[in-house]
Amino acid sequence: MSGLFITATDTEVGKTLVAGGIAAVLRARGIDIGMFKPIQSGNLAIDPEGDAARLKSLSRVDDELEAICPFSYEEPLAPRLAMERAGQKVTLHDIVSHYDTLRKRHRHWIVEGAGGLVVPYTSDAMVVDCAKVMNLPVIVVTGPDLGTVNHTALTVAYAQSQGLQVSGIIVNGYGRRQPVGVAEQHNPEMIREVTGIDVLGVVPWLGSNPTASAITQAVSDSVALDKIEQLLG
């Protein structure tokens, strides 16, 4: 079994869009890839506006939403806080047990975390601990704006300090502000220079509610999917 762990420099950077778009294109190429969003806060798994539903819709996997996202909470809080307020306790072992059962369904997997790596995740772990247990190459999704070089470099450095293999960075939302500023134009190359990690794509801003076809086309046009396919082995 192989796959990718998708994380981000912050919440609302667009990692769900990127993860779902990558899966859609790879599945269209005939690659058997599933989606796993272990914990979701802000929407229940069955909510069509939530990340799990978007991942399912974009990738067109036939797995049930409750399988894609086994633990979900309505309050838009860090997952650990959201589950505590819902009166639940989910451990890292619970996630791994679910994943061990689920991963038999597909040859490859894309696993999406929540927010960044240091987000309080389960009752006993942060997102980074989940990434470590799953032992998958990490793709970092980041924004294009002023400040992103610092945020991205810190995320990469922390991931590497924890023994994670950071295999690429994807810049998402390029061109949201028009005209595109000087910082935004140069940030992708500066990120590559500062981190030493390949920038595998610069995905354009697609609006606040892009269609599935627009997302898939943008990812297909702007992400080095051959390199990502190589990461899957």
mmCIF file of C-alpha atoms in Angstrom:
data_model
loop_
_atom_site.group_PDB
_atom_site.id
_atom_site.type_symbol
_atom_site.label_atom_id
_atom_site.label_comp_id
_atom_site.label_asym_id
_atom_site.label_seq_id
_atom_site.Cartn_x
_atom_site.Cartn_y
_atom_site.Cartn_z
ATOM 1 C CA MET A 1 0.000 0.000 0.000
ATOM 2 C CA SER A 2 1.258 3.452 -0.881
ATOM 3 C CA GLY A 3 -0.110 6.954 -0.920
ATOM 4 C CA LEU A 4 0.301 10.571 0.094
ATOM 5 C CA PHE A 5 -0.432 12.549 3.224
ATOM 6 C CA ILE A 6 -1.731 16.025 2.365
ATOM 7 C CA THR A 7 -1.160 18.735 4.946
ATOM 8 C CA ALA A 8 -1.095 22.522 4.832
ATOM 9 C CA THR A 9 0.500 25.559 6.386
ATOM 10 C CA ASP A 10 -2.848 26.582 7.882
ATOM 11 C CA THR A 11 -6.569 26.002 7.673
ATOM 12 C CA GLU A 12 -8.533 27.185 4.615
ATOM 13 C CA VAL A 13 -5.498 27.005 2.324
ATOM 14 C CA GLY A 14 -7.251 24.644 -0.072
ATOM 15 C CA LYS A 15 -5.778 21.219 0.647
ATOM 16 C CA THR A 16 -9.163 19.533 0.088
ATOM 17 C CA LEU A 17 -9.388 21.081 -3.377
ATOM 18 C CA VAL A 18 -5.851 19.968 -4.177
ATOM 19 C CA ALA A 19 -6.248 16.482 -2.695
ATOM 20 C CA GLY A 20 -9.541 15.851 -4.459
ATOM 21 C CA GLY A 21 -8.258 17.251 -7.742
ATOM 22 C CA ILE A 22 -5.159 15.067 -7.670
ATOM 23 C CA ALA A 23 -7.248 11.980 -6.936
ATOM 24 C CA ALA A 24 -9.674 12.815 -9.742
ATOM 25 C CA VAL A 25 -6.928 13.070 -12.346
ATOM 26 C CA LEU A 26 -5.072 9.980 -11.148
ATOM 27 C CA ARG A 27 -8.249 7.912 -11.073
ATOM 28 C CA ALA A 28 -9.017 9.088 -14.608
ATOM 29 C CA ARG A 29 -5.613 7.650 -15.531
ATOM 30 C CA GLY A 30 -6.728 4.288 -14.202
ATOM 31 C CA ILE A 31 -4.941 4.451 -10.856
ATOM 32 C CA ASP A 32 -6.863 2.843 -7.997
ATOM 33 C CA ILE A 33 -6.708 5.506 -5.297
ATOM 34 C CA GLY A 34 -8.955 6.045 -2.291
ATOM 35 C CA MET A 35 -9.590 9.040 -0.017
ATOM 36 C CA PHE A 36 -9.282 9.180 3.759
ATOM 37 C CA LYS A 37 -10.115 12.177 5.957
ATOM 38 C CA PRO A 38 -9.784 10.664 9.466
ATOM 39 C CA ILE A 39 -11.329 13.552 11.411
ATOM 40 C CA GLN A 40 -13.397 16.487 10.225
ATOM 41 C CA SER A 41 -14.640 19.435 12.249
ATOM 42 C CA GLY A 42 -16.965 22.150 11.032
ATOM 43 C CA ASN A 43 -19.274 19.717 9.231
ATOM 44 C CA LEU A 44 -20.554 16.203 9.746
ATOM 45 C CA ALA A 45 -19.299 13.654 7.229
ATOM 46 C CA ILE A 46 -22.718 13.505 5.540
ATOM 47 C CA ASP A 47 -22.840 17.289 5.058
ATOM 48 C CA PRO A 48 -22.464 18.008 1.314
ATOM 49 C CA GLU A 49 -20.567 21.201 2.180
ATOM 50 C CA GLY A 50 -17.943 19.338 4.214
ATOM 51 C CA ASP A 51 -14.493 18.202 3.167
ATOM 52 C CA ALA A 52 -15.337 14.500 3.139
ATOM 53 C CA ALA A 53 -18.235 14.995 0.736
ATOM 54 C CA ARG A 54 -16.063 17.159 -1.495
ATOM 55 C CA LEU A 55 -13.333 14.547 -1.549
ATOM 56 C CA LYS A 56 -15.846 11.870 -2.498
ATOM 57 C CA SER A 57 -17.444 14.040 -5.169
ATOM 58 C CA LEU A 58 -14.169 15.131 -6.723
ATOM 59 C CA SER A 59 -12.498 11.729 -6.690
ATOM 60 C CA ARG A 60 -15.661 9.791 -7.545
ATOM 61 C CA VAL A 61 -14.752 6.967 -5.202
ATOM 62 C CA ASP A 62 -17.618 4.678 -4.293
ATOM 63 C CA ASP A 63 -16.690 4.389 -0.608
ATOM 64 C CA GLU A 64 -19.294 5.574 1.890
ATOM 65 C CA LEU A 65 -18.824 8.998 3.467
ATOM 66 C CA GLU A 66 -18.637 7.414 6.910
ATOM 67 C CA ALA A 67 -15.727 5.273 5.660
ATOM 68 C CA ILE A 68 -13.910 8.225 4.109
ATOM 69 C CA CYS A 69 -14.395 10.230 7.311
ATOM 70 C CA PRO A 70 -15.181 8.074 10.360
ATOM 71 C CA PHE A 71 -15.096 10.885 12.942
ATOM 72 C CA SER A 72 -16.780 14.232 12.288
ATOM 73 C CA TYR A 73 -18.104 17.144 14.352
ATOM 74 C CA GLU A 74 -20.248 20.156 13.578
ATOM 75 C CA GLU A 75 -18.346 22.831 15.480
ATOM 76 C CA PRO A 76 -15.572 24.551 13.473
ATOM 77 C CA LEU A 77 -12.872 23.996 16.084
ATOM 78 C CA ALA A 78 -9.630 22.064 16.367
ATOM 79 C CA PRO A 79 -10.703 18.407 16.144
ATOM 80 C CA ARG A 80 -9.645 17.558 19.692
ATOM 81 C CA LEU A 81 -11.683 20.404 21.133
ATOM 82 C CA ALA A 82 -14.652 19.659 18.875
ATOM 83 C CA MET A 83 -14.754 16.002 19.949
ATOM 84 C CA GLU A 84 -14.376 16.888 23.619
ATOM 85 C CA ARG A 85 -17.307 19.290 23.378
ATOM 86 C CA ALA A 86 -19.303 16.541 21.650
ATOM 87 C CA GLY A 87 -18.577 14.229 24.571
ATOM 88 C CA GLN A 88 -16.386 11.866 22.578
ATOM 89 C CA LYS A 89 -12.861 10.527 22.894
ATOM 90 C CA VAL A 90 -11.042 9.387 19.782
ATOM 91 C CA THR A 91 -7.493 8.071 20.008
ATOM 92 C CA LEU A 92 -4.798 7.668 17.398
ATOM 93 C CA HIS A 93 -5.300 3.915 17.746
ATOM 94 C CA ASP A 94 -8.948 4.362 16.707
ATOM 95 C CA ILE A 95 -7.859 6.102 13.510
ATOM 96 C CA VAL A 96 -5.204 3.511 12.713
ATOM 97 C CA SER A 97 -7.663 0.653 13.283
ATOM 98 C CA HIS A 98 -10.158 2.216 10.892
ATOM 99 C CA TYR A 99 -7.437 2.871 8.331
ATOM 100 C CA ASP A 100 -6.115 -0.691 8.539
ATOM 101 C CA THR A 101 -9.569 -1.967 7.628
ATOM 102 C CA LEU A 102 -10.291 0.646 4.989
ATOM 103 C CA ARG A 103 -7.013 0.521 3.102
ATOM 104 C CA LYS A 104 -7.712 -2.969 1.768
ATOM 105 C CA ARG A 105 -10.230 -1.417 -0.606
ATOM 106 C CA HIS A 106 -7.717 0.453 -2.788
ATOM 107 C CA ARG A 107 -4.118 0.076 -3.908
ATOM 108 C CA HIS A 108 -3.176 3.704 -3.143
ATOM 109 C CA TRP A 109 -4.480 6.334 -0.748
ATOM 110 C CA ILE A 110 -4.589 10.077 -0.311
ATOM 111 C CA VAL A 111 -4.947 10.972 3.362
ATOM 112 C CA GLU A 112 -5.906 14.539 4.243
ATOM 113 C CA GLY A 113 -5.131 15.970 7.654
ATOM 114 C CA ALA A 114 -6.829 18.889 9.383
ATOM 115 C CA GLY A 115 -5.288 22.349 9.229
ATOM 116 C CA GLY A 116 -1.535 22.124 9.819
ATOM 117 C CA LEU A 117 0.703 19.535 11.421
ATOM 118 C CA VAL A 118 0.521 20.904 14.970
ATOM 119 C CA VAL A 119 -3.279 20.980 15.157
ATOM 120 C CA PRO A 120 -4.602 19.109 18.252
ATOM 121 C CA TYR A 121 -6.144 16.107 16.534
ATOM 122 C CA THR A 122 -7.147 13.114 18.640
ATOM 123 C CA SER A 123 -7.350 12.962 22.431
ATOM 124 C CA ASP A 124 -3.743 11.772 22.499
ATOM 125 C CA ALA A 125 -2.105 13.094 19.329
ATOM 126 C CA MET A 126 -1.588 15.946 16.909
ATOM 127 C CA VAL A 127 -1.888 15.765 13.124
ATOM 128 C CA VAL A 128 1.850 15.170 12.824
ATOM 129 C CA ASP A 129 1.531 12.004 14.901
ATOM 130 C CA CYS A 130 -1.083 10.674 12.505
ATOM 131 C CA ALA A 131 1.203 11.413 9.549
ATOM 132 C CA LYS A 132 4.090 9.628 11.265
ATOM 133 C CA VAL A 133 2.055 6.492 11.962
ATOM 134 C CA MET A 134 0.810 6.308 8.378
ATOM 135 C CA ASN A 135 4.372 6.731 7.090
ATOM 136 C CA LEU A 136 3.396 8.268 3.762
ATOM 137 C CA PRO A 137 5.225 10.921 1.718
ATOM 138 C CA VAL A 138 3.941 14.369 2.668
ATOM 139 C CA ILE A 139 2.712 17.060 0.287
ATOM 140 C CA VAL A 140 2.410 20.551 1.804
ATOM 141 C CA VAL A 141 -0.282 22.857 0.400
ATOM 142 C CA THR A 142 0.377 26.547 0.919
ATOM 143 C CA GLY A 143 -0.924 29.911 -0.224
ATOM 144 C CA PRO A 144 0.756 32.351 -2.606
ATOM 145 C CA ASP A 145 0.606 35.570 -0.615
ATOM 146 C CA LEU A 146 3.123 37.629 1.330
ATOM 147 C CA GLY A 147 4.289 35.614 4.357
ATOM 148 C CA THR A 148 3.926 32.230 2.707
ATOM 149 C CA VAL A 149 7.667 31.620 2.435
ATOM 150 C CA ASN A 150 8.033 31.794 6.209
ATOM 151 C CA HIS A 151 4.933 29.694 6.896
ATOM 152 C CA THR A 152 5.946 27.053 4.370
ATOM 153 C CA ALA A 153 9.569 26.855 5.499
ATOM 154 C CA LEU A 154 8.503 26.428 9.134
ATOM 155 C CA THR A 155 6.044 23.682 8.204
ATOM 156 C CA VAL A 156 8.657 21.828 6.156
ATOM 157 C CA ALA A 157 11.328 22.181 8.840
ATOM 158 C CA TYR A 158 8.993 20.917 11.547
ATOM 159 C CA ALA A 159 7.838 17.985 9.424
ATOM 160 C CA GLN A 160 11.416 16.987 8.715
ATOM 161 C CA SER A 161 12.382 17.323 12.377
ATOM 162 C CA GLN A 162 9.663 14.773 13.127
ATOM 163 C CA GLY A 163 11.058 12.319 10.605
ATOM 164 C CA LEU A 164 8.494 12.941 7.873
ATOM 165 C CA GLN A 165 9.454 12.792 4.211
ATOM 166 C CA VAL A 166 8.291 16.026 2.591
ATOM 167 C CA SER A 167 8.103 15.163 -1.105
ATOM 168 C CA GLY A 168 6.617 18.307 -2.567
ATOM 169 C CA ILE A 169 4.856 21.618 -2.106
ATOM 170 C CA ILE A 170 1.815 22.880 -3.994
ATOM 171 C CA VAL A 171 0.918 26.564 -4.030
ATOM 172 C CA ASN A 172 -2.834 27.061 -4.225
ATOM 173 C CA GLY A 173 -4.959 30.128 -4.977
ATOM 174 C CA TYR A 174 -2.532 32.036 -7.186
ATOM 175 C CA GLY A 175 -3.999 35.209 -8.645
ATOM 176 C CA ARG A 176 -6.781 35.754 -6.128
ATOM 177 C CA ARG A 177 -5.655 39.332 -5.805
ATOM 178 C CA GLN A 178 -5.452 41.244 -9.048
ATOM 179 C CA PRO A 179 -3.123 42.501 -10.272
ATOM 180 C CA VAL A 180 -0.751 39.830 -9.041
ATOM 181 C CA GLY A 181 1.809 41.438 -6.749
ATOM 182 C CA VAL A 182 5.576 41.129 -6.923
ATOM 183 C CA ALA A 183 5.734 38.922 -3.818
ATOM 184 C CA GLU A 184 3.167 36.507 -5.206
ATOM 185 C CA GLN A 185 5.008 36.265 -8.515
ATOM 186 C CA HIS A 186 8.289 35.313 -6.854
ATOM 187 C CA ASN A 187 7.080 33.273 -3.860
ATOM 188 C CA PRO A 188 6.961 29.836 -5.556
ATOM 189 C CA GLU A 189 10.624 30.064 -6.532
ATOM 190 C CA MET A 190 11.590 31.493 -3.145
ATOM 191 C CA ILE A 191 9.789 28.618 -1.414
ATOM 192 C CA ARG A 192 11.785 26.156 -3.495
ATOM 193 C CA GLU A 193 15.029 27.988 -2.721
ATOM 194 C CA VAL A 194 14.458 28.302 1.030
ATOM 195 C CA THR A 195 13.072 24.805 1.674
ATOM 196 C CA GLY A 196 14.992 22.796 -0.888
ATOM 197 C CA ILE A 197 11.723 21.038 -1.756
ATOM 198 C CA ASP A 198 10.244 20.892 -5.253
ATOM 199 C CA VAL A 199 7.190 23.042 -5.884
ATOM 200 C CA LEU A 200 5.056 20.539 -7.774
ATOM 201 C CA GLY A 201 2.449 23.032 -8.899
ATOM 202 C CA VAL A 202 0.916 26.472 -8.687
ATOM 203 C CA VAL A 203 -2.864 26.149 -8.809
ATOM 204 C CA PRO A 204 -4.766 29.304 -9.804
ATOM 205 C CA TRP A 205 -7.521 30.913 -7.780
ATOM 206 C CA LEU A 206 -10.797 29.347 -8.940
ATOM 207 C CA GLY A 207 -13.305 31.420 -7.000
ATOM 208 C CA SER A 208 -15.041 30.744 -3.709
ATOM 209 C CA ASN A 209 -17.120 27.801 -4.971
ATOM 210 C CA PRO A 210 -15.471 26.205 -8.005
ATOM 211 C CA THR A 211 -17.051 23.338 -9.887
ATOM 212 C CA ALA A 212 -15.557 19.859 -9.825
ATOM 213 C CA SER A 213 -14.637 20.125 -13.497
ATOM 214 C CA ALA A 214 -12.866 23.456 -12.923
ATOM 215 C CA ILE A 215 -10.863 21.985 -10.039
ATOM 216 C CA THR A 216 -9.903 18.880 -11.978
ATOM 217 C CA GLN A 217 -8.872 20.888 -15.026
ATOM 218 C CA ALA A 218 -6.819 23.342 -12.968
ATOM 219 C CA VAL A 219 -4.974 20.561 -11.151
ATOM 220 C CA SER A 220 -4.417 18.700 -14.416
ATOM 221 C CA ASP A 221 -2.981 21.830 -16.041
ATOM 222 C CA SER A 222 -0.835 23.128 -13.195
ATOM 223 C CA VAL A 223 0.409 20.214 -11.057
ATOM 224 C CA ALA A 224 3.264 17.866 -11.962
ATOM 225 C CA LEU A 225 1.083 14.769 -11.751
ATOM 226 C CA ASP A 226 3.685 12.498 -13.329
ATOM 227 C CA LYS A 227 5.953 13.238 -10.354
ATOM 228 C CA ILE A 228 3.114 12.621 -7.939
ATOM 229 C CA GLU A 229 2.343 9.345 -9.671
ATOM 230 C CA GLN A 230 5.985 8.364 -9.196
ATOM 231 C CA LEU A 231 5.660 9.006 -5.466
ATOM 232 C CA LEU A 232 2.911 6.399 -5.330
ATOM 233 C CA GLY A 233 5.334 3.777 -6.599
#
